[in-house]
Structure formats: structure tokens, C-alpha cells
Amino acid sequence: MTDTSADIEVETTGVALPGGASVRDYIALLKPRVMSLVVFSGFAGLIVAPGYLHPLLAAVAVLCIAVSAGAAGAINMWYDRDIDAIMERTKSRPLPKGRISPEEALSFGVTLTLFSTMLMGLAVNWTAAILLASANAFYVFIYTMWLKRSTPHNIVIGGAAGAFPPMIGWAAVTGSVDLQSIVLFLIIFMWTPPHFWALALFREGDYAKAGVPMLPVVAGTESTKRQMLLYTLILVPITLLPSFLGTAGPLYGAAAMLLGLRFIYLSVQVLRDDGVRYAKRMFGFSIMYLFALFGLMMLDRAPGLLSLFGLTGAAG
Amino acid sequence: MADDNKERSELHRRQRVKNWTLLAALVAFIVLVYFVSIVRMGMYDG
């Protein structure tokens, strides 16, 4: 692993002023784009969970989920700074560019992890705090340090880290882990492989160059496409379960079915496509798909909102 | 020489922004803890 801090250069126009990291660089360390999905799914978990949580404590819970996810991202960037410098997609990050030193990034991540976990425990409840710490530890130790560089199934198992937020949101309200919250976990868990493999299909060269054994690099594109379809076929029935368990209502169920059929259609097209056109399309759709699923789930739960349109949402 | 001054002032500017941001974050955290305490104490009032 190379230490990029040793290569920091002074540039007047550029970005690598020693000790001159801007606030924007620290925000970049938190992977804000990834954070948006984490926050949204965590918020959805809060909304659909049965029970009441004071709005301020709910806001604190969402803040803790966001900060903890960002902190895990910062520690991930600290550990992966060698391969980030090689990959096109990541080479402009603050660490490979030398704008932030590895030590700073690590201490920033660890500090935010401790703060967010303690705040969640003291302000909300300790079940949510333990889940938050587990998600963080899973992402850092299991995914980043172990699986990512050692197995093509890194995304399958590592995806669990990203699947925690709705379960944390749920636990913030109920103080427990229930079957319904495990289903929310499973939706993101099963969604992660086709989502990331779609990305890996058109970024294959990048991963190969960095020596990251993503499935298309190790097993080839055909095998990856077949597995994407398999995971999508398992995912779609799982997305319907919230309707049957009372977490969401029929509006969600019908929309999840339609969106799921579209997702299956795209993964079949990816399988038939020789290029990466449909992989790109599927990647884009997969992000919208997850936002739509959790958005609809919340809409189905929003008190009084559906009655405005003459519809009834989930019971309870 | 002019470049050195430019670099130094840019560094100072960035450092100043970082300091103010950190101060704002700390103050926000204290205010947050205060209001969370009020809410949590109110939860046991009946």
C-alpha cells in the first residue's frame, strides 16, 4: 500500500496544498452520494415502523445513520487509498490526490463513528446504536478489509452493511429487530449484487487494473449477467413481502410488482446484450428502483395522505 | 514571491473556514444534546 501523503506537492492552482484540505474535501470523504440512499432507506425504516418517536429524536436517528455511514466511507477511503489512486472512478478522491493525509482521514472516520454511535445510544436507544455500530464494523472490517480484495462475492456478503439502515430506523422506533425489519434488510441485501454488478460490467477494466476481484473480472461477463438475473428473480418476490406483512399496503404491492417486472426485464436485456448499454440502463434504474420502493412504502404509511386521493394505505 | 504569498493566503483562508466549520459543528452538537436531554426528560413526565 502506498502512502500518498509523502507525495504531496505544492500547487498554486491545484488542489494539493499541504495541510490545505478544504471543508469540501472532508465532505467528499463521507461519500455523500452513497449517504443519500442510506439516509433515505433509514428514514423509510423510521416511518414505516409501528410506534411513535419524538420528531427531534427521529431527526437525531437519521443524523446518526448519515454520519456513521459517512464515517465508514472515510475509513474505507483510508484503507483503499492505494487502489483508489489506480481506478478512474476514484482517483480524484481527496486521499489519492494528497489533499488529506491518511492519518487525518482515519481519525476523522473513527471520531465520527464513536460520536454517532454514542449519540444514537444516549438519545434514541441502544438496540439502534448496536445495529449502527455493527453496520459500520461490517463495512470496514468484513467488506473493506477482508472481502473486497479476496473474493468475487465481495458485494454479495458485503452488501449486508448497506442493508442495515432501514433496520436501524425501525429499531430506533420500536427498540427491537422484527421480521418486518428483516424483510427491509433483505430487500437491500438482494438488490445490492445486481446493482453493483451492473456497474462492474461497464467499469470492468477499472476493477481489473486495481486488482479488485469483481465478478465480471473473475468469472466473466456471461456468468455475471446470469447471476444478476438470478438475484433479481429472488429480489422481486421479497419486495412484495411488506404488503403481506402489513408494513405497507396494496398501493405499494402493486407498484413494487410493476417496478420489479421492469427490473427483471432489464436484467434479461442485460443478459442478451453484447455491449454495456443495458448494464448502464439497469444501473441507473436500480437506484431509482430502490428509492421508489422505500418512497412508496412511506407513502403507504403516511397518515392521511392517501385518503386525500381516496386510497387507503397499510393497516396499523 | 507573489506565488508564495498567494499560496499562504489560500492556506490561511482554508484553515479559517475549517476552524469556523468545526466551531459551528461543536456548537450545533451542544445545542442538539441540550434539546435531546429536554425531550428525554419530558418522556418520563407522565
Coordinates of N, CA and C in Angstrom, one line a residue, chain B residues 2-46:
Chain B
A2 N 5.4 36.4 -5.2 CA 3.9 36.6 -5.3 C 3.2 35.3 -5.1
D3 N 3.7 34.3 -5.8 CA 3.1 33.0 -5.7 C 3.1 32.4 -4.3
D4 N 4.2 32.6 -3.6 CA 4.3 32.2 -2.2 C 3.2 32.8 -1.3
N5 N 3.1 34.2 -1.5 CA 2.0 34.9 -0.7 C 0.6 34.4 -1.1
K6 N 0.4 34.1 -2.3 CA -0.9 33.6 -2.8 C -1.2 32.3 -2.1
E7 N -0.2 31.4 -2.1 CA -0.3 30.1 -1.5 C -0.6 30.2 0.0
R8 N 0.1 31.1 0.6 CA 0.0 31.2 2.1 C -1.4 31.8 2.4
S9 N -1.8 32.8 1.7 CA -3.2 33.3 2.0 C -4.3 32.3 1.7
E10 N -4.1 31.5 0.6 CA -5.1 30.5 0.3 C -5.1 29.4 1.5
L11 N -3.9 29.0 2.0 CA -3.9 28.1 3.1 C -4.6 28.7 4.3
H12 N -4.3 29.9 4.6 CA -4.9 30.6 5.8 C -6.4 30.6 5.6
R13 N -6.9 30.9 4.4 CA -8.3 31.0 4.1 C -9.0 29.7 4.4
R14 N -8.3 28.6 3.9 CA -8.9 27.3 4.1 C -8.9 26.9 5.5
Q15 N -7.8 27.2 6.2 CA -7.7 26.9 7.7 C -8.8 27.6 8.4
R16 N -9.0 28.9 8.1 CA -10.0 29.7 8.8 C -11.4 29.1 8.6
V17 N -11.7 28.7 7.3 CA -13.0 28.1 7.0 C -13.2 26.8 7.8
K18 N -12.1 26.0 7.9 CA -12.2 24.7 8.7 C -12.4 25.0 10.1
N19 N -11.7 26.0 10.7 CA -11.9 26.3 12.1 C -13.3 26.7 12.4
W20 N -13.9 27.6 11.6 CA -15.3 28.1 11.8 C -16.3 26.9 11.6
T21 N -16.0 26.1 10.7 CA -16.9 24.9 10.4 C -16.9 24.0 11.7
L22 N -15.7 23.8 12.2 CA -15.6 22.9 13.4 C -16.3 23.5 14.6
L23 N -16.1 24.8 14.7 CA -16.8 25.5 15.8 C -18.3 25.4 15.7
A24 N -18.8 25.6 14.5 CA -20.2 25.5 14.2 C -20.7 24.1 14.5
A25 N -19.9 23.1 14.1 CA -20.3 21.7 14.4 C -20.4 21.4 15.9
L26 N -19.4 21.9 16.6 CA -19.4 21.7 18.1 C -20.5 22.4 18.8
V27 N -20.8 23.7 18.4 CA -21.9 24.4 19.0 C -23.2 23.7 18.6
A28 N -23.4 23.2 17.4 CA -24.6 22.5 17.0 C -24.8 21.3 17.8
F29 N -23.7 20.6 18.0 CA -23.7 19.3 18.8 C -24.2 19.6 20.3
I30 N -23.6 20.7 20.8 CA -24.0 21.0 22.2 C -25.5 21.4 22.3
V31 N -26.0 22.2 21.3 CA -27.4 22.6 21.3 C -28.3 21.3 21.1
L32 N -27.8 20.4 20.2 CA -28.6 19.2 20.0 C -28.7 18.4 21.3
V33 N -27.6 18.2 22.0 CA -27.6 17.4 23.2 C -28.5 18.1 24.2
Y34 N -28.5 19.4 24.3 CA -29.4 20.1 25.2 C -30.8 19.8 24.9
F35 N -31.2 19.9 23.7 CA -32.6 19.7 23.3 C -33.0 18.2 23.4
V36 N -32.1 17.3 23.1 CA -32.3 15.9 23.3 C -32.6 15.6 24.8
S37 N -31.8 16.2 25.6 CA -32.0 16.0 27.1 C -33.3 16.5 27.5
I38 N -33.8 17.6 27.0 CA -35.1 18.1 27.4 C -36.2 17.1 27.0
V39 N -36.1 16.7 25.7 CA -37.1 15.7 25.2 C -37.1 14.4 26.0
R40 N -35.9 13.9 26.3 CA -35.8 12.6 27.0 C -36.3 12.8 28.4
M41 N -36.1 13.9 29.1 CA -36.6 14.1 30.4 C -38.1 14.2 30.4
G42 N -38.6 14.9 29.3 CA -40.1 15.0 29.2 C -40.8 13.7 29.0
M43 N -40.0 12.7 28.5 CA -40.6 11.4 28.2 C -41.0 10.7 29.5
Y44 N -40.4 11.1 30.6 CA -40.7 10.4 31.9 C -41.7 11.2 32.8
D45 N -42.3 12.2 32.2 CA -43.2 13.1 33.0 C -44.6 12.6 33.1
G46 N -44.9 11.5 32.5 CA -46.3 11.0 32.6 C -46.7 10.6 31.2

